[in-house]
Short mmCIF file of C-alpha atoms and ligand atoms in Angstrom, two decimals:
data_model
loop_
_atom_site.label_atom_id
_atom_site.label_comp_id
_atom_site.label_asym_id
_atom_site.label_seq_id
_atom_site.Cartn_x
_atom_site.Cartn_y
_atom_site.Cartn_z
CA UNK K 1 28.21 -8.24 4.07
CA UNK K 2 28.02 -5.06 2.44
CA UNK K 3 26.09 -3.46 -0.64
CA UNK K 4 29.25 -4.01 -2.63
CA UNK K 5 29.22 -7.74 -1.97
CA UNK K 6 26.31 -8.42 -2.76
CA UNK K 7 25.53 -6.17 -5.74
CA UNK K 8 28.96 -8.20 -7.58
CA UNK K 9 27.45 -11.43 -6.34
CA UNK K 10 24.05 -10.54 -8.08
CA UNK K 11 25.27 -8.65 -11.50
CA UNK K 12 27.61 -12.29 -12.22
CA UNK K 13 24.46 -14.53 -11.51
CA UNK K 14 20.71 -12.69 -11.90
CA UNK K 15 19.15 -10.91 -14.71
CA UNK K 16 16.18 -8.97 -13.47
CA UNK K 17 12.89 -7.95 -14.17
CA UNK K 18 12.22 -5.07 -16.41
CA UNK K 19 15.33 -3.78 -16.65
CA UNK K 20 17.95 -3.22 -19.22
CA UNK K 21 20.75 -4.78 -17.56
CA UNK K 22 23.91 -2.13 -18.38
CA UNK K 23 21.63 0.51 -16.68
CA UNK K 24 23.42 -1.08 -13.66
CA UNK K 25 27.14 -0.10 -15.19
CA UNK K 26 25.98 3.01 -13.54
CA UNK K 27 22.66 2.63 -11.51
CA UNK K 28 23.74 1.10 -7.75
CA UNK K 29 21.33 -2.18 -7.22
CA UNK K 30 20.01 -1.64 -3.79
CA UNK K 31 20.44 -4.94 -1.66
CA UNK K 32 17.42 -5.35 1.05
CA UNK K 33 18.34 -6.39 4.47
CA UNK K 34 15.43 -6.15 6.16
CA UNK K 35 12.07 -4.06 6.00
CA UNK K 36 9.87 -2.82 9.04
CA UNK K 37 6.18 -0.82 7.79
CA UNK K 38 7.23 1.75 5.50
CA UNK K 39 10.86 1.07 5.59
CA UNK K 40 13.20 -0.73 3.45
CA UNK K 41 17.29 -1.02 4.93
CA UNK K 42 20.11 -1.99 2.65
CA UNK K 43 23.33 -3.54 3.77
CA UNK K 44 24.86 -0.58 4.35
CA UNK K 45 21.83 0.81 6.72
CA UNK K 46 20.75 3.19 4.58
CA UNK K 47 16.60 3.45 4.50
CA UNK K 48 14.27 4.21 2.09
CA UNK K 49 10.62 4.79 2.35
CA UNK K 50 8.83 2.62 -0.15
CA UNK K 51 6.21 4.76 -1.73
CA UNK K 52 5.45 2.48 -4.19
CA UNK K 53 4.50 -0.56 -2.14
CA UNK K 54 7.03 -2.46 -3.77
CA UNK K 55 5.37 -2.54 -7.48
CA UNK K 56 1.72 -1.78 -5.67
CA UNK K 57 1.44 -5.48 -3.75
CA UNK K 58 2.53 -4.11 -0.17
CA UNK K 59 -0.59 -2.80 2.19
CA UNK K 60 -0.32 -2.85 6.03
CA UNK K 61 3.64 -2.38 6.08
CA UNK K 62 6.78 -5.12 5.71
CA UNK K 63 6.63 -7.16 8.35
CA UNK K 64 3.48 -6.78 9.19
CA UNK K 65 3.22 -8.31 12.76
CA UNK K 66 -0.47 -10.11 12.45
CA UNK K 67 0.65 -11.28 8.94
CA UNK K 68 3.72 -12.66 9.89
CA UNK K 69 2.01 -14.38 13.09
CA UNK K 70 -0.53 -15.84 10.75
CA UNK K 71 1.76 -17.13 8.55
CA UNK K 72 4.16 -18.80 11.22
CA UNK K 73 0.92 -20.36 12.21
CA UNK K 74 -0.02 -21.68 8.90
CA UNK K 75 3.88 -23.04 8.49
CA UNK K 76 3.35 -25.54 10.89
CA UNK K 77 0.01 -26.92 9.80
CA UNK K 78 0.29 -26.76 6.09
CA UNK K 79 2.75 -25.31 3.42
CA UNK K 80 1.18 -26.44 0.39
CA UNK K 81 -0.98 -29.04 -1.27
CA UNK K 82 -2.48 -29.51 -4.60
CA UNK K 83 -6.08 -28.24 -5.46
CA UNK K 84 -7.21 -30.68 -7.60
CA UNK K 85 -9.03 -33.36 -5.93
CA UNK K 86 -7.82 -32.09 -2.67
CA UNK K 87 -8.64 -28.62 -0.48
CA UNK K 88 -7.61 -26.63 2.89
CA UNK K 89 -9.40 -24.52 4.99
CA UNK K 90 -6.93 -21.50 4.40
CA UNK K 91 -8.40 -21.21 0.78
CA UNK K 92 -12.32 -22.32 1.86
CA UNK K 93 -12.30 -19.26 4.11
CA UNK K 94 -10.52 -17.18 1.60
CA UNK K 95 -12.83 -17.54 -0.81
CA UNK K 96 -16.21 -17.52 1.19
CA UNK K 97 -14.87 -13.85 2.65
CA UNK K 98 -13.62 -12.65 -0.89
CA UNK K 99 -17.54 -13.64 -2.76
CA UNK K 100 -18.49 -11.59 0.65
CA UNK K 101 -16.88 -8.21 -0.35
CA UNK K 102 -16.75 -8.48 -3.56
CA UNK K 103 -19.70 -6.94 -5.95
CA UNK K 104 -23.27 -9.02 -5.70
CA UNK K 105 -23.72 -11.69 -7.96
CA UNK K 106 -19.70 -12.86 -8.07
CA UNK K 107 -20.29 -16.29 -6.74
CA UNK K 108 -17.09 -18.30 -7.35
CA UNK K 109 -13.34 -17.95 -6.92
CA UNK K 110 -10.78 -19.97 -9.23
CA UNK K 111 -6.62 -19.10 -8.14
CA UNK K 112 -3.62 -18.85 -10.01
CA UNK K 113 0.03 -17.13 -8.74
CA UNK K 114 0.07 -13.81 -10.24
CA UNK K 115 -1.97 -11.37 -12.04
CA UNK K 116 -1.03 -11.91 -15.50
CA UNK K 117 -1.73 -15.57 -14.87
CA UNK K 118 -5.31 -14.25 -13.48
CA UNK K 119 -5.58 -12.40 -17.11
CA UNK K 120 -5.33 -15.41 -18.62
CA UNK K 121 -7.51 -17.19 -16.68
CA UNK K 122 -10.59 -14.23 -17.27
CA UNK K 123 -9.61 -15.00 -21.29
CA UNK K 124 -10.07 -18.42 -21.32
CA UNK K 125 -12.82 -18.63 -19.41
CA UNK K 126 -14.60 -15.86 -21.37
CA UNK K 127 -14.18 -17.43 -24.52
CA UNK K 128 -14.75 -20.91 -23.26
CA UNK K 129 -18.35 -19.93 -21.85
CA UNK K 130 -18.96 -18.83 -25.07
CA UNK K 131 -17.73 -22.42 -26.74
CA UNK K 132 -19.59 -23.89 -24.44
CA UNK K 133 -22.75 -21.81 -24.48
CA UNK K 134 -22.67 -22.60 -28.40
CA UNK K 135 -21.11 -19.41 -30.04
CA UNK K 136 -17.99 -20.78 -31.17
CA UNK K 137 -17.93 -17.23 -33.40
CA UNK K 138 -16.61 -15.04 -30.31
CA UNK K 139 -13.28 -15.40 -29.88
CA UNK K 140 -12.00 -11.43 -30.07
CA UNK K 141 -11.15 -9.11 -27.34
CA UNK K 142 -11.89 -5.52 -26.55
CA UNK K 143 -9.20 -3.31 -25.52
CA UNK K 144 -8.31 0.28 -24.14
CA UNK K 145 -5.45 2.24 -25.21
CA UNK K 146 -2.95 2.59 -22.60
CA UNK K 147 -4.44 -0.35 -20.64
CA UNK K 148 -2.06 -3.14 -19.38
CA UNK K 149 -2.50 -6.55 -18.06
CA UNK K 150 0.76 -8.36 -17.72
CA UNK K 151 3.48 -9.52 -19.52
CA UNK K 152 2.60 -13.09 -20.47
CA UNK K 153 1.60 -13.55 -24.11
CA UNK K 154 -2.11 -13.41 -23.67
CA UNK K 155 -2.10 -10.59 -20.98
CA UNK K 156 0.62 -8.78 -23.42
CA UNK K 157 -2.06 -9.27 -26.20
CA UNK K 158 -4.92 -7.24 -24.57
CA UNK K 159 -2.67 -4.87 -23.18
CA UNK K 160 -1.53 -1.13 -25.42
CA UNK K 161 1.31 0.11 -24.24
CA UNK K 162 3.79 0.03 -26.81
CA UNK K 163 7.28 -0.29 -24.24
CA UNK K 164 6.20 -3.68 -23.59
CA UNK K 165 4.15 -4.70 -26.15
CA UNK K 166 4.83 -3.47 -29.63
CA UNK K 167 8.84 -6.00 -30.32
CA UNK K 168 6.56 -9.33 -29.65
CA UNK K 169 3.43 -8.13 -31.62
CA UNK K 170 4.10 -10.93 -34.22
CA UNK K 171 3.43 -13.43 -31.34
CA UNK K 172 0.16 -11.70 -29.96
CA UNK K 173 -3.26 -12.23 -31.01
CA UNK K 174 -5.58 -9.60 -32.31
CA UNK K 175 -7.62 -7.27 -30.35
CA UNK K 176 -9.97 -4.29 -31.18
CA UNK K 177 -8.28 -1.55 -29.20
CA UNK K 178 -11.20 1.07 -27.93
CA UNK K 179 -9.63 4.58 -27.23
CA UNK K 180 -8.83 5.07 -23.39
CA UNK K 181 -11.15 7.95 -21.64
CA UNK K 182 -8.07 8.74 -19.94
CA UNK K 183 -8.71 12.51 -18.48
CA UNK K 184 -5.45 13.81 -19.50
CA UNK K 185 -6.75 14.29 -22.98
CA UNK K 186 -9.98 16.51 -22.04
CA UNK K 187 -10.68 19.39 -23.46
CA UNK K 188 -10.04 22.66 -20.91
CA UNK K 189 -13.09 23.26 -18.82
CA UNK K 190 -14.06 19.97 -19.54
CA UNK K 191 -15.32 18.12 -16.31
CA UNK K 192 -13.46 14.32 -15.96
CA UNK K 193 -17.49 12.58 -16.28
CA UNK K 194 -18.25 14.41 -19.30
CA UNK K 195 -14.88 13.09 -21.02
CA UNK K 196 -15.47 9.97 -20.33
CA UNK K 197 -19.21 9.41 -21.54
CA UNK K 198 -18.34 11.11 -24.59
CA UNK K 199 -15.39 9.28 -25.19
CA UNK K 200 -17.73 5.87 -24.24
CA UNK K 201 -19.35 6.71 -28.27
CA UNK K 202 -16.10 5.11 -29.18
CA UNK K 203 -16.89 1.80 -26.75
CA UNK K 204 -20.69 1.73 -27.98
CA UNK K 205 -19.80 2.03 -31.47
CA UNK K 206 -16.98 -1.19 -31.06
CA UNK K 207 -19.32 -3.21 -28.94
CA UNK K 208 -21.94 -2.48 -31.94
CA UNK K 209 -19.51 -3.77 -34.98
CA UNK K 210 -18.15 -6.45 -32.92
CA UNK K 211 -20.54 -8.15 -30.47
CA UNK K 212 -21.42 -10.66 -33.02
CA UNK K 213 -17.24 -11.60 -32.70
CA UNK K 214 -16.33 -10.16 -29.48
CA UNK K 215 -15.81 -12.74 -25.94
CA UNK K 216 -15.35 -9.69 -23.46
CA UNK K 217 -14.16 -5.92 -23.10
CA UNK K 218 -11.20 -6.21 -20.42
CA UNK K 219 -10.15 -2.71 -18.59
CA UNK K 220 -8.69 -0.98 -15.80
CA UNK K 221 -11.56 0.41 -13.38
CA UNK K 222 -10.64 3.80 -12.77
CA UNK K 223 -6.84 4.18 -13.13
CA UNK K 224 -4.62 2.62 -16.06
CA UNK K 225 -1.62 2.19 -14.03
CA UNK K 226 1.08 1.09 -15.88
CA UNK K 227 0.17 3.38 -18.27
CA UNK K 228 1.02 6.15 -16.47
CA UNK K 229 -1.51 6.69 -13.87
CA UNK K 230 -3.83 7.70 -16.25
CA UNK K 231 -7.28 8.42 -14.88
CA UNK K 232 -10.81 8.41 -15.87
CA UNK K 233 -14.46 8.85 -14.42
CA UNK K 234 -16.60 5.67 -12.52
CA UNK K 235 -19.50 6.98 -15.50
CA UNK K 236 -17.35 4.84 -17.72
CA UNK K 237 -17.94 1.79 -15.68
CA UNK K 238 -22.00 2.46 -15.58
CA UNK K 239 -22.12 2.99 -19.14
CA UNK K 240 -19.81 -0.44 -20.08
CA UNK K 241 -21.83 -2.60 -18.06
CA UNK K 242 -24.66 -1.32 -19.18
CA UNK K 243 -24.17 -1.44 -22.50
CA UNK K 244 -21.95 -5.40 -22.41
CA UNK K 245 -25.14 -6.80 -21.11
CA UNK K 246 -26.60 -5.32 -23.83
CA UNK K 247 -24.60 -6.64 -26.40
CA UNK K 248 -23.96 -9.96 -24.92
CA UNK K 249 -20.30 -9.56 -24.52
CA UNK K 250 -18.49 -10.34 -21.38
CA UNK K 251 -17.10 -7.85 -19.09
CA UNK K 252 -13.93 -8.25 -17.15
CA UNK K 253 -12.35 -6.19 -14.45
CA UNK K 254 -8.68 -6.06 -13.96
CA UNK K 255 -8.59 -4.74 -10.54
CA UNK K 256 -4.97 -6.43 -9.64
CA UNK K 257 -3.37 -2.90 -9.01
CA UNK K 258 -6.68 -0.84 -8.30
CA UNK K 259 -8.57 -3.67 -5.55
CA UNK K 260 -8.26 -3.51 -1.82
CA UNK K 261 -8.48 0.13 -1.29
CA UNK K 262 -6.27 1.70 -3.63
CA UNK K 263 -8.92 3.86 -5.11
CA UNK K 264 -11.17 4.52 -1.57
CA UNK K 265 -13.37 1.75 -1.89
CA UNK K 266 -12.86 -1.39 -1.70
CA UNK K 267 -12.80 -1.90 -4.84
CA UNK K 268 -12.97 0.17 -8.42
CA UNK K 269 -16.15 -1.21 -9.44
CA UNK K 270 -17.49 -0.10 -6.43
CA UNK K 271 -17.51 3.53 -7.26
CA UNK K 272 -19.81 2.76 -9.88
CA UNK K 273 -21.62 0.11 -7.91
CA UNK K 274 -20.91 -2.58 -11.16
CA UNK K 275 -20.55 -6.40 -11.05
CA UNK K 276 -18.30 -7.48 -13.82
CA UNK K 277 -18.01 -11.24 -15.40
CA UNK K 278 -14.89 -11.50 -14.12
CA UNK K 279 -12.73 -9.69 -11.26
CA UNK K 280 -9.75 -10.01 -11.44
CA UNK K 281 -7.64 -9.94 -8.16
CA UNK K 282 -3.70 -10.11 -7.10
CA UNK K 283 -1.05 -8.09 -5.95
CA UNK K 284 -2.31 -6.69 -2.53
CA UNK K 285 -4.77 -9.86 -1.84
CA UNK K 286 -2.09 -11.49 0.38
CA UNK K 287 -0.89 -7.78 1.61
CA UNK K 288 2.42 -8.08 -0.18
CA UNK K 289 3.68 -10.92 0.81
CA UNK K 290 2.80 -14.21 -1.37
CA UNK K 291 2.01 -14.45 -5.02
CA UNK K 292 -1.36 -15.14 -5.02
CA UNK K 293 -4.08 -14.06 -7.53
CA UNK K 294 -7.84 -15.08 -8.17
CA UNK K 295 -10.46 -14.66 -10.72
CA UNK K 296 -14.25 -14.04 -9.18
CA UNK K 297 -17.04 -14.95 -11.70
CA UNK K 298 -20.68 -15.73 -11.32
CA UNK K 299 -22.72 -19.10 -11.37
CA UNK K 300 -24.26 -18.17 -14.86
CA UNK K 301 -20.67 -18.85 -16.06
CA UNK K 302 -19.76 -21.43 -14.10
CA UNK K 303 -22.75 -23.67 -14.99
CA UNK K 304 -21.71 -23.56 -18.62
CA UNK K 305 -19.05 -25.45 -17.99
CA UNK K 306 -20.60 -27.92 -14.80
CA UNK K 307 -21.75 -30.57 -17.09
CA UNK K 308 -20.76 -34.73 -17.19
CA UNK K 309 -17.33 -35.16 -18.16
CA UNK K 310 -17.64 -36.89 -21.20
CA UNK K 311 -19.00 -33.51 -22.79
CA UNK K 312 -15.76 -31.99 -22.34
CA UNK K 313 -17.05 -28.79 -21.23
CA UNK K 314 -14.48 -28.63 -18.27
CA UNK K 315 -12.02 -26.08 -17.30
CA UNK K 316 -8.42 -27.58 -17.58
CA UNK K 317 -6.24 -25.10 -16.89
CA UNK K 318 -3.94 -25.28 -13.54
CA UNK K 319 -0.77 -24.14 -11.91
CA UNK K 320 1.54 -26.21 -9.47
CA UNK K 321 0.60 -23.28 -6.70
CA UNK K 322 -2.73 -22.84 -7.37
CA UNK K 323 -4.23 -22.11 -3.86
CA UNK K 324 -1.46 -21.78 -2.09
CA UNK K 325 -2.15 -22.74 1.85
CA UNK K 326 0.82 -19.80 3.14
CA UNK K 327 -0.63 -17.48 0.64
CA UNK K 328 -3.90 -17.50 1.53
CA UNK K 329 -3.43 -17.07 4.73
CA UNK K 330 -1.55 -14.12 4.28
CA UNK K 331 -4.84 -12.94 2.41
CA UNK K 332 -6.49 -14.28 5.22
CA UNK K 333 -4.76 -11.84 8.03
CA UNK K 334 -4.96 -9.30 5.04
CA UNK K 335 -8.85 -9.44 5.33
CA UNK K 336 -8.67 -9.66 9.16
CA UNK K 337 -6.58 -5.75 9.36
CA UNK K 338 -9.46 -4.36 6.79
CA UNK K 339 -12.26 -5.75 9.08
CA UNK K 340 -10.36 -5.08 12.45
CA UNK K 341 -9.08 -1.37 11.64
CA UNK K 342 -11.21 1.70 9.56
CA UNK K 343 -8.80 0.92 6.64
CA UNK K 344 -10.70 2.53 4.39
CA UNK K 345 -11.90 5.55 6.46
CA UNK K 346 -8.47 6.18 7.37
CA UNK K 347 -7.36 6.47 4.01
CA UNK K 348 -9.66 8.93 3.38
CA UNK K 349 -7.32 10.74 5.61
CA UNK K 350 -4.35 9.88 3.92
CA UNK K 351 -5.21 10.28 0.57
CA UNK K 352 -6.74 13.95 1.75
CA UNK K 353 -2.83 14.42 3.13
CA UNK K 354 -1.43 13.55 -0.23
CA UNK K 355 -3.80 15.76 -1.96
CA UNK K 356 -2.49 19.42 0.75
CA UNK K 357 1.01 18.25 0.85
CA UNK K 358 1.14 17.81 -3.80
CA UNK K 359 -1.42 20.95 -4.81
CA UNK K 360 1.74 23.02 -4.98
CA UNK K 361 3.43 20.71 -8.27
CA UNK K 362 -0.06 22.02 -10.14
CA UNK K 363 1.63 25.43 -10.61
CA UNK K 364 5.00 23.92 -11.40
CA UNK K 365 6.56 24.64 -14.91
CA UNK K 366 7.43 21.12 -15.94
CA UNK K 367 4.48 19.42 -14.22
CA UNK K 368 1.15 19.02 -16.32
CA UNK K 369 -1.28 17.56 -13.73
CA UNK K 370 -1.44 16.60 -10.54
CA UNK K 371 -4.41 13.45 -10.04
CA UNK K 372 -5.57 11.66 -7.43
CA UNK K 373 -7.97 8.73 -6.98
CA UNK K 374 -7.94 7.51 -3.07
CA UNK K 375 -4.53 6.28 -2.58
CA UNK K 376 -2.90 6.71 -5.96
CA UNK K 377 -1.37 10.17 -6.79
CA UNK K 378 0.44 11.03 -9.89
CA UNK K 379 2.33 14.52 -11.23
CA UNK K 380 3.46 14.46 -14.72
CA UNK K 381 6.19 16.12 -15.62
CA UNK K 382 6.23 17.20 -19.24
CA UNK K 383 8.69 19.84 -21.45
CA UNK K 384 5.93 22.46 -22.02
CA UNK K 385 3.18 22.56 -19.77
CA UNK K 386 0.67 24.64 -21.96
CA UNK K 387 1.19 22.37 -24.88
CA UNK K 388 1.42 19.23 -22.88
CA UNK K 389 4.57 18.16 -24.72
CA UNK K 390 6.17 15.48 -23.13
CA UNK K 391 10.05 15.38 -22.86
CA UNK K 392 11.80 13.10 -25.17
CA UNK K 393 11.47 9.67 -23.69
CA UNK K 394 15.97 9.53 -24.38
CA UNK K 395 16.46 12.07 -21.82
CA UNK K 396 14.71 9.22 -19.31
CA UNK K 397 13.59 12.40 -16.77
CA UNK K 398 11.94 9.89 -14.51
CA UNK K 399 14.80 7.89 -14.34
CA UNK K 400 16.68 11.27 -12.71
CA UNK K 401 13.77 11.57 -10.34
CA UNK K 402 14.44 7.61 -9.12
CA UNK K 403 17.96 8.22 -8.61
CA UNK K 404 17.21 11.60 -6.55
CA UNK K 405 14.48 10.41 -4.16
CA UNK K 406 16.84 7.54 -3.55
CA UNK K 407 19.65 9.83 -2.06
CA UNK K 408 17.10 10.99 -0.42
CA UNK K 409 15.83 7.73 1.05
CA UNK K 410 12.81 7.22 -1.07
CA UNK K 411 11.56 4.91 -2.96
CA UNK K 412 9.83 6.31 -5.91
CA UNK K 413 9.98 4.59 -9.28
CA UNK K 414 8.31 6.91 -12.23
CA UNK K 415 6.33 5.24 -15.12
CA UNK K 416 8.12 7.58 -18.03
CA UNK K 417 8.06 11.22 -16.59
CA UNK K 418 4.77 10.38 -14.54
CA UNK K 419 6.13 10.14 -10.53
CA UNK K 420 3.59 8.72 -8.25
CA UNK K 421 2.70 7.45 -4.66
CA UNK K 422 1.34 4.59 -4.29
CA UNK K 423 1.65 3.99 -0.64
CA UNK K 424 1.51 1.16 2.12
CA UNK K 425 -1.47 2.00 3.89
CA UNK K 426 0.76 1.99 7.06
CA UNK K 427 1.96 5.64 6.17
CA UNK K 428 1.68 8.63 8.38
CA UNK K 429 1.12 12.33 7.63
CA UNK K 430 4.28 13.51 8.51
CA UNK K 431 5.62 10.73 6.15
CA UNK K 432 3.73 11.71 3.32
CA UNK K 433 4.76 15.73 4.28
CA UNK K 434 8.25 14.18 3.82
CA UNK K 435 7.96 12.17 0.19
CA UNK K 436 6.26 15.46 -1.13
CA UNK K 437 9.36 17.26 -0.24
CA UNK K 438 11.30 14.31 -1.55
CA UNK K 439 9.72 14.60 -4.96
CA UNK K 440 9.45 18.43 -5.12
CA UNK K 441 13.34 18.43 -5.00
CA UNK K 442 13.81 15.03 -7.20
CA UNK K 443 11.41 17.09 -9.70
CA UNK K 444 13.40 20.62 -9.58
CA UNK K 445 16.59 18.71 -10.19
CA UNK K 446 15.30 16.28 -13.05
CA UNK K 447 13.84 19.10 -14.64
CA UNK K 448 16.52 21.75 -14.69
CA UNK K 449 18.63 19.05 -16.63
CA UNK K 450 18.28 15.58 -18.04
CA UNK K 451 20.67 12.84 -17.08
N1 PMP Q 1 -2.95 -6.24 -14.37
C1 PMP Q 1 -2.62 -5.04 -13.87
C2 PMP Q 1 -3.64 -3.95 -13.89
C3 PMP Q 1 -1.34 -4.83 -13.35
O1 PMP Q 1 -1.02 -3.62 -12.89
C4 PMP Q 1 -0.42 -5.90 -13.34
C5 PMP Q 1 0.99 -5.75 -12.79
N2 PMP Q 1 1.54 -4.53 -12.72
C6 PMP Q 1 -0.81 -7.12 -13.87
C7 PMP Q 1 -2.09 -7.26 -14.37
C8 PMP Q 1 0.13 -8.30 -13.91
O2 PMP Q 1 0.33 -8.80 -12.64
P1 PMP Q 1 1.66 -9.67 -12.34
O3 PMP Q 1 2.81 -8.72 -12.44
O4 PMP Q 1 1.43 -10.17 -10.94
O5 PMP Q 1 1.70 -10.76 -13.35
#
């Protein structure tokens, strides 16, 4: 079996995610053999080092061997049952360790299968307290710009960035979109914190006009990923919470890209030492390996709805693999690396690597920023770097960088013209020496000419 097979197999029978499908009349599909830590092999035995985690979800390595041996474990005792009515231990113990590390206060754990089906789950939930709690008035969102929360309709809905958003607008339902504090946009000189409490006013002053209307403000701690990367300061987070208790509108926290680590702690919030309403978990919770997701909330909102049944006050929403035995166990042996290894403390290494071996792209011609928070890094490449203009999105510059680092053997997969590493925690210095080089020369050739 070779590349070739299987890449005719697949373009007669699959149509895959986020992609335009003619892209592959001249982009190769990559066929995955097998995977070991960092590494990806295709059929042919070419390797590629997976910057990117595999869309963010990977976080000890593939194959991890103490996943994998939990898992095999699990396999033989219980692959899946329902959760209504009926439990496991695998999910008990999940949840017990997950109210453990998570922020104080977050005192109950309801699952779902990914993390736009965890969005939808905060929603509801937010606006159903409310119901139940008697204010049948609040049934609006807050947004940010550039903020993204999946692709199903009500995830779609309090995301803002256009690519995916704007062609099913006439299916969405309103939000009040709250301008980001992304960094990029601060004025020269001006430090990250003091961008993003003056660009709170904009927050305050929603929050104000709309409490009376207004279920919950959903963001992005720290880093709007999809988006691009973009960044802002943990005084954001102080001055939200601060000011939704306030107001008596909910706050959720999307942390389904930014938990476990990504951002040095473990997670966002807990740079600015804030409990949201809701946390929102996913992608690395089972280390890469299950779809698995979870919303944390408090016992203030889950007594609202803890009531006889005839009041109908009840949350009825489910999916077939809510609570999934494998998955959580996978989350289980997840947990069991973070406690057993100085995860975090080591990636204060790592991320310090990243930061020496990508200073140089900050005096690049085509690269507007370097930024950094813990394990993410992103360079943006742009046309003119002291107006900031950004290339036309046609000439798809990113999409030159992607086909580079991949004759090169890496996996990196720009958002736009923004390239970024996103890591598996698993990655060594000389590794991350290596994927700098590997971008510096994917970023000379996409920006001496566009594809
Ligand atoms: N929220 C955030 C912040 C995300 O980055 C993503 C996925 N990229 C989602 C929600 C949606 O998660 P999923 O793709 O698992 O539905």
């Amino acid at each position: 079996m070779t590349n070739e097979d299987l890449t005719r197999r697949d373009l007669s029978a699959l149509w895959h995610p986020c992609t335009q499908m003619k892209d592959h009349e001249q982009l190769p599909l990559i066929p995955i053999k097998r995977a070991q830590g960092v590494w990806l092999e295709d059929f042919d035995g070419k390797r590629y080092l997976d910057a990117i985690s595999s869309w963010w979800v990977n976080l000890f390595g593939h194959c991890n061997p103490r996943i994998n041996a939990a898992l095999r474990d699990q396999l033989d005792q219980l692959e899946h049952v329902l959760l209504a009515g009926f439990t496991h231990e695998p999910v008990i113990q999940l949840s017990e360790r997950l109210l453990a590390l998570a922020p104080q206060r977050l005192a109950r754990c309801f699952y779902a299968d990914s993390g736009s089906a965890a969005v939808e789950i905060a929603l509801k939930m937010s606006y159903h307290y409310w119901r139940n709690a008697g204010q049948t008035n609040k049934t609006k969102f807050i947004t940010l710009t550039n903020n993204y929360h999946g692709e199903t309709l009500g995830a779609l809905a309090v995301g803002n960035v256009a690519l995916y958003k704007e062609i099913y607008a006439p299916l969405l339902m309103q939000t009040i979109s709250v301008p980001s504090p992304d960094c990029f946009y601060r004025e020269t000189g001006e430090s990250c914190a003091a961008y993003s409490t003056r660009l709170f006013t904009h927050m305050e002053q929603a929050l104000k006009k709309h409490a009376h209307e207004a279920c919950a403000v959903i963001v992005e701690p720290l880093v709007q990923c999809a988006g691009g990367m973009r960044m802002y300061d943990p005084v954001y987070l102080t001055l939200l919470r601060e000011a939704c208790t306030r107001y008596g509108v909910h706050l959720i926290a999307d942390e389904i890209a930014v938990g476990f680590g990504r951002t040095g702690k473990m997670f966002a919030c807990d740079h600015a030492a804030i409990t949201p309403d809701f946390l929102c978990l996913g992608k690395g919770l089972t280390g890469g390996y299950l779809p698995l997701s979870a919303v944390l909330t408090t016992n203030e909102i889950y007594q609202a709805f803890y009531d006889d049944y005839a009041t109908l006050k009840a949350f009825l929403h489910s999916h077939s693999y809510t609570g999934n035995p494998l998955a959580c166990r996978a989350a289980l042996a997840t947990l069991d690396i973070f406690e057993q290894d100085k995860v975090l403390e080591n990636n204060r290494k790592l991320a310090m690597h990243m930061a020496d071996a990508t200073a140089r792209f900050e005096d690049h011609p085509h690269v507007a920023e370097v930024r950094q928070r813990g394990m993410i890094l992103a360079i943006e490449m742009v046309k003119d770097k002291a107006a900031r203009t950004p290339y036309p999105w046609q000439e798809r510059r990113g999409l030159a960088v992607y086909c580079n680092a991949l004759e090169q053997g890496v996996l990196l997969r720009p958002l736009g013209d923004v390239i970024y590493f996103m890591p598996p925690y698993v990655i060594t210095p000389e590794q991350i020496g290596h994927l700098a080089d590997v971008a510096g020369k994917a970023i000379h050739v996409a920006t001496r000419e566009a594809l």
